[in-house]
Coordinates of N, CA and C in Angstrom, one line a residue:
X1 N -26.1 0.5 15.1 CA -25.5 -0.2 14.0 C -24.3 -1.0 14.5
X2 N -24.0 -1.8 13.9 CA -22.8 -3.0 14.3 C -22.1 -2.9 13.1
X3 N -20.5 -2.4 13.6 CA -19.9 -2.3 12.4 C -18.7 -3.2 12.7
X4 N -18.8 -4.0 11.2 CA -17.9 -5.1 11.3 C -16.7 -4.7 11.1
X5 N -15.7 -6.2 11.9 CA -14.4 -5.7 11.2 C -13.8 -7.7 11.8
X6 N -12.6 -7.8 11.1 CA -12.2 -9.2 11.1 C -12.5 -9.5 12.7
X7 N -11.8 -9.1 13.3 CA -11.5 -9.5 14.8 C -12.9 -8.9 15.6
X8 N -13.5 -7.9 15.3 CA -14.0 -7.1 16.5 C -16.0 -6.6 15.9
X9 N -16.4 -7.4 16.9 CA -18.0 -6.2 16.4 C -18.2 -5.0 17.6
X10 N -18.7 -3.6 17.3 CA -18.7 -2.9 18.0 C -20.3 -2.1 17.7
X11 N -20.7 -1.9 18.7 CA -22.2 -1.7 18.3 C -22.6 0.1 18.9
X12 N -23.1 0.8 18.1 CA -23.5 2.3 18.4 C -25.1 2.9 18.2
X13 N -25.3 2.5 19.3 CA -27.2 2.8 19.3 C -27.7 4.0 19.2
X14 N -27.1 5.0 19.7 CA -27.4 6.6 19.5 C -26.7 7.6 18.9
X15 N -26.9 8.6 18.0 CA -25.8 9.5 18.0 C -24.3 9.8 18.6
X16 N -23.3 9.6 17.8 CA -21.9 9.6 18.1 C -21.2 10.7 17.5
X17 N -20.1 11.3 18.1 CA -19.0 12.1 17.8 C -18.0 11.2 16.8
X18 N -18.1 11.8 16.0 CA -16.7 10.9 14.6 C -16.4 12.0 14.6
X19 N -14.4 11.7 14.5 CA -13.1 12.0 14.0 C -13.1 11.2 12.8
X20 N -12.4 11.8 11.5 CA -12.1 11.1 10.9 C -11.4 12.0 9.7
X21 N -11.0 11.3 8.3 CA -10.2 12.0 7.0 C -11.0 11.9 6.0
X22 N -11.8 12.6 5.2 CA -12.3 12.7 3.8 C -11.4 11.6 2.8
X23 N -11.8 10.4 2.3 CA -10.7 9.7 1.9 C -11.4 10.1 0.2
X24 N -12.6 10.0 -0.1 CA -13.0 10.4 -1.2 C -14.3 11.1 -1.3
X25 N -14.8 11.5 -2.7 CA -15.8 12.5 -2.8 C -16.8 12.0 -4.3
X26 N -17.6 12.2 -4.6 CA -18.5 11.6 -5.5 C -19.8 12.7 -5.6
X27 N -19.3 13.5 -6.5 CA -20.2 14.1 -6.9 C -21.6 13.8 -8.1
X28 N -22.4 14.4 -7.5 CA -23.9 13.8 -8.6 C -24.4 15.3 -8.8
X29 N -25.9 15.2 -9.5 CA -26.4 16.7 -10.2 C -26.8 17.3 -8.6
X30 N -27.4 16.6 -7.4 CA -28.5 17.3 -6.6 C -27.4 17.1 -5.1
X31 N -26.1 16.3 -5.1 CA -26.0 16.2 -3.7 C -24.4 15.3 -4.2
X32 N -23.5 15.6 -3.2 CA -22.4 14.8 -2.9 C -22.2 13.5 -2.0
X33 N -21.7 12.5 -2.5 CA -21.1 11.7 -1.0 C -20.1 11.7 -0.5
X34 N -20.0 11.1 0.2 CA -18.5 11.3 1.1 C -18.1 9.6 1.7
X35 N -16.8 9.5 1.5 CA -16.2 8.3 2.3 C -15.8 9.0 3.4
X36 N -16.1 8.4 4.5 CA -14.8 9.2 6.1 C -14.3 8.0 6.5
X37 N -13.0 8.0 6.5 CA -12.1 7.3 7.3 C -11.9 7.7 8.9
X38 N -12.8 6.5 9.5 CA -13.1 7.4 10.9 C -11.5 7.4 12.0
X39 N -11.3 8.3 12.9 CA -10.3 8.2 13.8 C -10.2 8.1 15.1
X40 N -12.0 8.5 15.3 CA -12.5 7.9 16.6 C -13.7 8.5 16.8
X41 N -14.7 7.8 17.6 CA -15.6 7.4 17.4 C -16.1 7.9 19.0
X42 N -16.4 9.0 19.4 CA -16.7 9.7 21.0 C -15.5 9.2 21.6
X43 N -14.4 9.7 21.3 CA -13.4 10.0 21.4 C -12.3 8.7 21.8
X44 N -12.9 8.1 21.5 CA -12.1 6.2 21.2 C -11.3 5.9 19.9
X45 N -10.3 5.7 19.6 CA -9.7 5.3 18.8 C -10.9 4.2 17.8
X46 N -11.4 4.5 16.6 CA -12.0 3.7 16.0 C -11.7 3.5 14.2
X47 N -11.0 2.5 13.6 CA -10.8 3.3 12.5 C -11.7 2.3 11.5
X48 N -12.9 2.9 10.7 CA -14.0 2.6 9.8 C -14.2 3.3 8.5
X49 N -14.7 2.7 7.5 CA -15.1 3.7 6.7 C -16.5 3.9 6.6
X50 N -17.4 5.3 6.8 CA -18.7 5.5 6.8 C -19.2 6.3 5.4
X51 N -19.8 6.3 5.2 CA -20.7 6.8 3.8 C -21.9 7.9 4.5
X52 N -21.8 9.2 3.8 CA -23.0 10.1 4.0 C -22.8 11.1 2.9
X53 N -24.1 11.9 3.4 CA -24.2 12.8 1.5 C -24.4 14.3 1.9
X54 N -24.2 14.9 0.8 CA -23.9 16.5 1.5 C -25.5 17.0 1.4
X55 N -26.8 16.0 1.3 CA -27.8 16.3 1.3 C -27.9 16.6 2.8
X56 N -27.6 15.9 3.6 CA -28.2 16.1 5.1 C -27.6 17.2 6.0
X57 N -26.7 17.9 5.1 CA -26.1 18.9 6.1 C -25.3 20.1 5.6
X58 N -24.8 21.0 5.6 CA -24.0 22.0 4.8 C -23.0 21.9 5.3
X59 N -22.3 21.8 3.9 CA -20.6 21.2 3.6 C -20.0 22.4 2.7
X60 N -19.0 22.6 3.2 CA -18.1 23.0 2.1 C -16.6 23.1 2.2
X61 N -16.1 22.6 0.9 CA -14.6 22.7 0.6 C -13.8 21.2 1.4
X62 N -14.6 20.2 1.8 CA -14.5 19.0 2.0 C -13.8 18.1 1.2
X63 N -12.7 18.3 1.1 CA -12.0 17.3 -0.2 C -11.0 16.5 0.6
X64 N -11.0 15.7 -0.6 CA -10.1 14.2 0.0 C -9.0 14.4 0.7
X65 N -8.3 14.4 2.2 CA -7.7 14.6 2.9 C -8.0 15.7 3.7
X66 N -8.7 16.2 3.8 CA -9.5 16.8 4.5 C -9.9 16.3 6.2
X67 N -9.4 17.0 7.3 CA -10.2 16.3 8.4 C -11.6 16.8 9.0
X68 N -12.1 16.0 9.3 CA -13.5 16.6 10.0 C -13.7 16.1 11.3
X69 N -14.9 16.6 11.9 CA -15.6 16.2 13.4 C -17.1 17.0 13.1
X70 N -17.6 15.9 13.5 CA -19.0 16.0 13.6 C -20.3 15.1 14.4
X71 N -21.3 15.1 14.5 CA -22.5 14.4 14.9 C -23.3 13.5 13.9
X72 N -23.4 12.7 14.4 CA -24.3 11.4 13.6 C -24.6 10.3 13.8
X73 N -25.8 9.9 13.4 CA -26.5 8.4 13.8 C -25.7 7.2 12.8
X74 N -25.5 6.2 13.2 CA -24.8 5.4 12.1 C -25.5 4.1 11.9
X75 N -26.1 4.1 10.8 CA -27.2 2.7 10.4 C -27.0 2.4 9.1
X76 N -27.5 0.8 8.8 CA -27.1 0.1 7.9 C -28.0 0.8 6.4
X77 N -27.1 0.2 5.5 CA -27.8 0.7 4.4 C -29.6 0.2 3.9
X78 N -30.2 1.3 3.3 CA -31.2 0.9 2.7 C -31.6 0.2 1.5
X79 N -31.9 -0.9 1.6 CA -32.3 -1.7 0.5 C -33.1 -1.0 -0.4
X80 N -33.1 -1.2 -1.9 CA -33.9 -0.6 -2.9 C -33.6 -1.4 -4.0
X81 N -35.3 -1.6 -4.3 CA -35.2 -2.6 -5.9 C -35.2 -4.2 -5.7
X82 N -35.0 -4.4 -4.3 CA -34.3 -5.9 -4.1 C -32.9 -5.4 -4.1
X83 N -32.3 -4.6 -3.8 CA -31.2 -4.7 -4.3 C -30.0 -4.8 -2.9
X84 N -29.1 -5.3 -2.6 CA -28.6 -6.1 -1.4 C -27.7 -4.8 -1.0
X85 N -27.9 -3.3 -0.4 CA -27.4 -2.7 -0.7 C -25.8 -3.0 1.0
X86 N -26.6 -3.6 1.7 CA -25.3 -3.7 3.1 C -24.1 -4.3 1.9
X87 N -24.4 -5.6 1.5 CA -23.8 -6.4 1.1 C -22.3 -5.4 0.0
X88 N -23.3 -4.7 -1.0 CA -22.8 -3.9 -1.7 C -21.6 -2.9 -1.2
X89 N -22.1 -2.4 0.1 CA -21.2 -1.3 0.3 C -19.9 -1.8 1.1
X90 N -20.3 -3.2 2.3 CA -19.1 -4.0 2.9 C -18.2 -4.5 1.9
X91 N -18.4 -4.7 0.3 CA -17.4 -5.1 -0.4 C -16.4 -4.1 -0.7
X92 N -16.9 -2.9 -0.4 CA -15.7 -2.0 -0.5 C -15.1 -1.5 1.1
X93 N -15.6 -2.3 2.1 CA -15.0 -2.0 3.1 C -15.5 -1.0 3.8
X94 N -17.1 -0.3 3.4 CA -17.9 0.7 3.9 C -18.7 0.0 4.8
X95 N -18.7 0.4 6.1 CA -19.3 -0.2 7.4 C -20.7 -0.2 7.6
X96 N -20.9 1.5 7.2 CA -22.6 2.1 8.0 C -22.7 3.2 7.0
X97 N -23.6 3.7 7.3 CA -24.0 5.4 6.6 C -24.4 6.3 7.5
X98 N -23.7 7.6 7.9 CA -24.0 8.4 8.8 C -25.0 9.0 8.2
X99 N -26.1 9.3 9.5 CA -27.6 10.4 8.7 C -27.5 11.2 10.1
X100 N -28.5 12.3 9.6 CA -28.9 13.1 11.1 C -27.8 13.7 11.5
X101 N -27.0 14.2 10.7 CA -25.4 15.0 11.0 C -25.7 16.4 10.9
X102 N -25.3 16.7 12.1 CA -24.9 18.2 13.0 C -23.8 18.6 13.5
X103 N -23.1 19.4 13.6 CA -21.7 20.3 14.6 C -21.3 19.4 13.4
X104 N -21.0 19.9 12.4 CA -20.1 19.7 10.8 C -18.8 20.4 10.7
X105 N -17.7 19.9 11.0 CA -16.6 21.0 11.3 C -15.9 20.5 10.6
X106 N -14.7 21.4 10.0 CA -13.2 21.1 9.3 C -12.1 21.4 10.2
X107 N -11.9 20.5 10.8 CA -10.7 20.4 12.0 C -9.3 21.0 11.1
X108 N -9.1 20.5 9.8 CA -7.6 20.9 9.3 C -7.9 19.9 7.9
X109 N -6.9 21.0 6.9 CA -6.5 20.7 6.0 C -6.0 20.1 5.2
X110 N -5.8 18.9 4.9 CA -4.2 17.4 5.1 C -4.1 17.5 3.7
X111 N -3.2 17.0 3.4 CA -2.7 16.7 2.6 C -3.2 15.5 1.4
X112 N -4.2 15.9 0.3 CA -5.0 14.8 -0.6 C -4.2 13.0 -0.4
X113 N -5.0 12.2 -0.2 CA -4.0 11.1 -0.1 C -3.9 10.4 -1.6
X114 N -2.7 9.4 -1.8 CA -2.8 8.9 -2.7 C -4.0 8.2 -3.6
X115 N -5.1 8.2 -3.0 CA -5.8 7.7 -3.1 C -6.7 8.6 -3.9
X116 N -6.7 9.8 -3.9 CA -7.5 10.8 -4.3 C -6.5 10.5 -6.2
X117 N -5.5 10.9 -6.3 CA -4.7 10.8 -7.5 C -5.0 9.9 -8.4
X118 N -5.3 8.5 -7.8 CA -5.8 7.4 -8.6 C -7.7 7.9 -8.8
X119 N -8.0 8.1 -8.4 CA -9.6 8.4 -8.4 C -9.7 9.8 -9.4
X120 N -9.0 10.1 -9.4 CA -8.9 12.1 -10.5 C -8.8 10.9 -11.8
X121 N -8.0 9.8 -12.1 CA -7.3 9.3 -13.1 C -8.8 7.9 -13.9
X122 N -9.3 7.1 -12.5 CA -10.8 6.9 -12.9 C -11.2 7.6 -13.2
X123 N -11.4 8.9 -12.8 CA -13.0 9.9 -13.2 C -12.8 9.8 -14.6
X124 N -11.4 10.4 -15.1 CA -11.2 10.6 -16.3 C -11.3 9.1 -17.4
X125 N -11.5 8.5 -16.6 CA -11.8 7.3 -17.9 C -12.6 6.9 -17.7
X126 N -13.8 7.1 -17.0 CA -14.8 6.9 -16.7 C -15.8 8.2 -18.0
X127 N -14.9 9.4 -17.8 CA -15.5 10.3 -18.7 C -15.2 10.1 -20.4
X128 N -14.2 9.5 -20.3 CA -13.8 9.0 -22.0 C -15.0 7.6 -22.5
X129 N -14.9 7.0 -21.4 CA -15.8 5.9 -22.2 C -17.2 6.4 -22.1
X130 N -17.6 7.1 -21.7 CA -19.1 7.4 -21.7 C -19.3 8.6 -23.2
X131 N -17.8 9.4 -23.4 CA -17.6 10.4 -24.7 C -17.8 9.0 -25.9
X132 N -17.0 7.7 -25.5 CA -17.3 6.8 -26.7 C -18.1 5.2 -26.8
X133 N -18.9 5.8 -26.1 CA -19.9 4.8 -26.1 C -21.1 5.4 -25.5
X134 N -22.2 4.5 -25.8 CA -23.4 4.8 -25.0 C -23.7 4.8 -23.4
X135 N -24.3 5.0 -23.1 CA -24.8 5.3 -21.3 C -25.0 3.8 -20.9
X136 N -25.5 3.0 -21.3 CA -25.1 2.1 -20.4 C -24.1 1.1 -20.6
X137 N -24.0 0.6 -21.8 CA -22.0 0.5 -22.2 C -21.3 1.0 -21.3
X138 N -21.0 2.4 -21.3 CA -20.2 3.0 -20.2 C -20.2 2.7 -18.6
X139 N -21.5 2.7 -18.3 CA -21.6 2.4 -16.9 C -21.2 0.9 -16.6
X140 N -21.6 0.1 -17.5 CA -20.9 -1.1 -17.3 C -19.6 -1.5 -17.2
X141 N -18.6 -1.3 -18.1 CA -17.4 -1.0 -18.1 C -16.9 0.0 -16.9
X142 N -17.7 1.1 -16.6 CA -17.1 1.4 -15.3 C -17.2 0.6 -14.6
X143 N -18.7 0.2 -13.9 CA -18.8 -0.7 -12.8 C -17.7 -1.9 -13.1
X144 N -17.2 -2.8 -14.2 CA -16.8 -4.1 -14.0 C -15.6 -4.3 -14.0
X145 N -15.5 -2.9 -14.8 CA -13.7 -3.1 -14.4 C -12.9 -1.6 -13.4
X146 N -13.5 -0.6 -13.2 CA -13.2 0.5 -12.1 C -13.7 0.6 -10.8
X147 N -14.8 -0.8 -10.7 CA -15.9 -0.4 -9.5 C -16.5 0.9 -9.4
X148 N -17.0 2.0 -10.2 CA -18.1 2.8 -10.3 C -19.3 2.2 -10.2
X149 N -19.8 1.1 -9.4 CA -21.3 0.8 -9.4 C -22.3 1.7 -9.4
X150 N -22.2 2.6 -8.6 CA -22.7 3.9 -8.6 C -23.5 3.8 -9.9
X151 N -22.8 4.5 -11.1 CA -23.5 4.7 -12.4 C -24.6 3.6 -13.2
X152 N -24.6 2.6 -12.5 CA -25.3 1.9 -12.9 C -26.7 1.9 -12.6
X153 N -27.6 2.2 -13.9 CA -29.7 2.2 -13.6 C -29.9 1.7 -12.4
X154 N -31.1 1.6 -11.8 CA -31.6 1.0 -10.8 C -32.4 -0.5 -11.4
X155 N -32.4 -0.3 -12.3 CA -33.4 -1.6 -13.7 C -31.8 -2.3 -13.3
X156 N -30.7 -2.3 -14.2 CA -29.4 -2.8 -14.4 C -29.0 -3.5 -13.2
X157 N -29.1 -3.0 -12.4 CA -28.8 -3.6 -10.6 C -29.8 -4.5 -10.1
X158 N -30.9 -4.3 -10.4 CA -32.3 -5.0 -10.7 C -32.0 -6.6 -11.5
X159 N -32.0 -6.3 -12.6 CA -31.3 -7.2 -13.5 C -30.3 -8.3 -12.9
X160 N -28.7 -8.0 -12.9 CA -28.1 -8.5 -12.0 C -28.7 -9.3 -10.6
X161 N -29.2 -8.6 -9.6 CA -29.5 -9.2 -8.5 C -30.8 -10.7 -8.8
X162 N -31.6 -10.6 -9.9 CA -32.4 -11.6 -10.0 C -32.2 -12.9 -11.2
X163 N -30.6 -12.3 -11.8 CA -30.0 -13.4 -12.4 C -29.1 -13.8 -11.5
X164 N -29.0 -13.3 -10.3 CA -28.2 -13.9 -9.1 C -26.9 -13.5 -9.4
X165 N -26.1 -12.7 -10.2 CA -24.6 -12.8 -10.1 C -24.2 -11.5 -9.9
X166 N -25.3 -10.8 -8.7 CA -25.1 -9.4 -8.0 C -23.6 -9.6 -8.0
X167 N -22.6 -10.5 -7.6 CA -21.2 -10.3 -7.1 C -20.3 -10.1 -8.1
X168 N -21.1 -10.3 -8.7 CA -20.3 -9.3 -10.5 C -19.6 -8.2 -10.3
X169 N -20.7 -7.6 -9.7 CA -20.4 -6.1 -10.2 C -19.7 -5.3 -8.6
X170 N -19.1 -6.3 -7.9 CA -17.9 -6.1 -6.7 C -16.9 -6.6 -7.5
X171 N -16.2 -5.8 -7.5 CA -14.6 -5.9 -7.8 C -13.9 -6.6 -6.7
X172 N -13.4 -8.0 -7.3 CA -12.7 -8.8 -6.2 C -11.2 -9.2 -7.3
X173 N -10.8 -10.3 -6.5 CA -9.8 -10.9 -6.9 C -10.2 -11.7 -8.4
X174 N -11.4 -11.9 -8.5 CA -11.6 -12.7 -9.6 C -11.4 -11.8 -10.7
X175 N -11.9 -10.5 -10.5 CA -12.0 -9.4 -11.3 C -9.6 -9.2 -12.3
X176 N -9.2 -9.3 -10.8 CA -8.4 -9.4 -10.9 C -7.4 -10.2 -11.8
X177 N -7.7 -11.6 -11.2 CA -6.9 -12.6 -11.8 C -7.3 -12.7 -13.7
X178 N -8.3 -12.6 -13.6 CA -8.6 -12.3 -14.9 C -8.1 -11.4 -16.1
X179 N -8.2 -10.1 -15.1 CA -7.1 -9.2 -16.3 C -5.2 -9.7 -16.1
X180 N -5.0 -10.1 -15.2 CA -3.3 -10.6 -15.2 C -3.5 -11.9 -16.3
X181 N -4.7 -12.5 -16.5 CA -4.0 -13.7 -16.9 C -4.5 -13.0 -18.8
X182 N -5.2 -12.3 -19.2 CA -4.6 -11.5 -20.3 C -3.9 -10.9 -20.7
X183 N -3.3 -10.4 -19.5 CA -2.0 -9.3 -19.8 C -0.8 -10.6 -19.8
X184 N -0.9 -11.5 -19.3 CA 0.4 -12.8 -19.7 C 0.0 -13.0 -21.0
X185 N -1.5 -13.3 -21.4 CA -1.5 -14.1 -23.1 C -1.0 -12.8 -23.4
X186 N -1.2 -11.9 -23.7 CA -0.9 -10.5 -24.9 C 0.6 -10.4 -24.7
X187 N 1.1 -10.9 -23.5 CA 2.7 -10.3 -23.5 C 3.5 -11.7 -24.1
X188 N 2.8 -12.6 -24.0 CA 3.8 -14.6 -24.9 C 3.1 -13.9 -26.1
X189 N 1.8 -13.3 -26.7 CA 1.9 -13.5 -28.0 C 2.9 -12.8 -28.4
X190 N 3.4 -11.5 -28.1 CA 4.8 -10.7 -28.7 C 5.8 -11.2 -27.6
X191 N 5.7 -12.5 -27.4 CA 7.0 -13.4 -27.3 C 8.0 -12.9 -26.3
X192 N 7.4 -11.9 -25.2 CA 8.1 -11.3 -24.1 C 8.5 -12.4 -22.9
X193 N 9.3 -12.6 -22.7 CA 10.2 -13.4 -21.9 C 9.3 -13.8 -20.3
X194 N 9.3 -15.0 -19.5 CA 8.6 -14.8 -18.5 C 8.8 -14.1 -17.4
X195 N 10.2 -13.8 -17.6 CA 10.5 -13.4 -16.2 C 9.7 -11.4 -16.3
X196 N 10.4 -10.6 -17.5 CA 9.9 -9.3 -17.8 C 8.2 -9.5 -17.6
X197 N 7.4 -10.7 -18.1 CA 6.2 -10.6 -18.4 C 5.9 -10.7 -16.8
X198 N 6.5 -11.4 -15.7 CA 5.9 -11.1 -14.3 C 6.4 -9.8 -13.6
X199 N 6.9 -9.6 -14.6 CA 7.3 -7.5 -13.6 C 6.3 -7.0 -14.3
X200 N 6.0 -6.9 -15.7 CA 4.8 -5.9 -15.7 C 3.4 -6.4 -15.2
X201 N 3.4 -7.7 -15.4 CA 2.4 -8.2 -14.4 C 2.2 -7.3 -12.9
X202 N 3.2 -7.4 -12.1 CA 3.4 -7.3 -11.1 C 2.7 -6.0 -10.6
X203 N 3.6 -5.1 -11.5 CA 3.3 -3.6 -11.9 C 1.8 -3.0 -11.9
X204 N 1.0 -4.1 -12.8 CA -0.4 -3.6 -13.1 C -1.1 -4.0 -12.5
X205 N -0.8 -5.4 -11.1 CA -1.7 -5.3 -10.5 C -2.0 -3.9 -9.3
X206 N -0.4 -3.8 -9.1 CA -0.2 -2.6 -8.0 C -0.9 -1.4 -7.9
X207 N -0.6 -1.1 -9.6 CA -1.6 0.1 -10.4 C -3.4 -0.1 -10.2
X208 N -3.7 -1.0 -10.8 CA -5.0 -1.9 -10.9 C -5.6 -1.4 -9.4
X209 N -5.0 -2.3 -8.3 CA -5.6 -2.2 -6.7 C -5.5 -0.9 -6.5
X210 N -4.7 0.4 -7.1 CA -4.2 1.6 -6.4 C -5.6 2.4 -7.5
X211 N -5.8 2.1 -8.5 CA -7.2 2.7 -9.2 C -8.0 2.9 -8.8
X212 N -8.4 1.2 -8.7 CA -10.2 0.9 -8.0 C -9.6 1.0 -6.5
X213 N -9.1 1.7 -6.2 CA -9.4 2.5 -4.9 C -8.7 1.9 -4.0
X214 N -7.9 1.1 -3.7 CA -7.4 -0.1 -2.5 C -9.0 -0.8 -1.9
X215 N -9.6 -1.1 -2.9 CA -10.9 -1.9 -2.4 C -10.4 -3.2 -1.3
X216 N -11.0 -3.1 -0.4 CA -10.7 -4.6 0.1 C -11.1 -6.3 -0.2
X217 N -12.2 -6.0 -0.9 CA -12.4 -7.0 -2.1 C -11.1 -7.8 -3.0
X218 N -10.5 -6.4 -3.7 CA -9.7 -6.6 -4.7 C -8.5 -7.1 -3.8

């Protein structure tokens, strides 16, 4: 697999030794996934984010900040539905998907990163809008404005990809500029001064990027 990055492609054809930090966790009814923020790569300084699921291997007590070391093959994602799934996961900055993982170890304990805080604060509004609204209402509103694509049908992703505006539902800058340029009309209609209206601006994008995860999209 060739995992991209601005400056550098580096290519891994067989099973590799990854270092790396549990940056998040995503639980479902039958299996977990995992983000790893890698720290090296058979024993090279390499830093990536990889995707794998607690189906392929036995895991436990793996939580966000968490370090591990382990075995695994690293290959591009699998397409399903038509659905562009490499494309999908590089918008959040996810490289490859580890499979075929063995020697599954918890090196040490760390400290949850900020990153985990903001994601406890999605789950929970992710679980309120689904308490007030319907199932796919909710998933949509997760995916468009928290980047939960995850929750969205396999039909709904379907959908999207053959009206062509699969890039919808990646959380970028557009995603962005859009909610700041509401939060300016809502703060001139109660007549809030420009300068105060660009600090809370300011504020919510900081919040906003620190939510949906520090996506590199956003």
């Amino acid at each position: 697999i060739r995992l991209l990055t601005e400056n550098e492609n580096v290519e891994f054809d067989d099973a590799v030794e990854i270092e790396g930090t549990v940056t998040s966790v995503d639980n479902y009814d039958f299996s977990s996934s995992y983000i790893i923020k890698t720290k090296k790569i058979n024993g090279k300084y390499a830093s990536y984010k990889i995707k794998l699921y607690s189906s392929d291997f036995a895991i436990e007590n793996a939580t966000p900040g968490t370090r591990v070391r382990f075995i695994a093959k690293l290959g591009a994602f699998e397409d399903f539905s038509d659905f562009d799934a490499e494309t999908y996961y590089f918008a959040d900055g996810i490289s490859a998907e580890a499979t075929d993982v063995t020697n599954f170890e918890i090196t040490d304990v760390g400290a949850p990163p900020i990153s985990s805080f903001f994601a406890n604060i999605r789950a929970k509004l992710v679980e309120r809008a689904t308490a007030l609204s319907n199932e796919r209402a909710s998933s949509l509103f997760s995916a468009l404005l928290l980047g939960e694509r995850h929750l969205l049908s396999g039909q709904v992703q379907l959908d999207f990809k053959r009206l062509g505006i699969t890039h919808i539902l990646a959380l970028s800058g557009q995603h962005l500029t859009i909610l700041s340029l509401a939060i300016q009309k809502l703060l001139s209609i109660f007549k809030v001064n420009k300068k105060p209206r660009l600090v809370i601006t300011s504020v919510f994008i900081v919040l906003y990027v620190a939510l949906t995860g520090f996506s590199v999209s956003v």
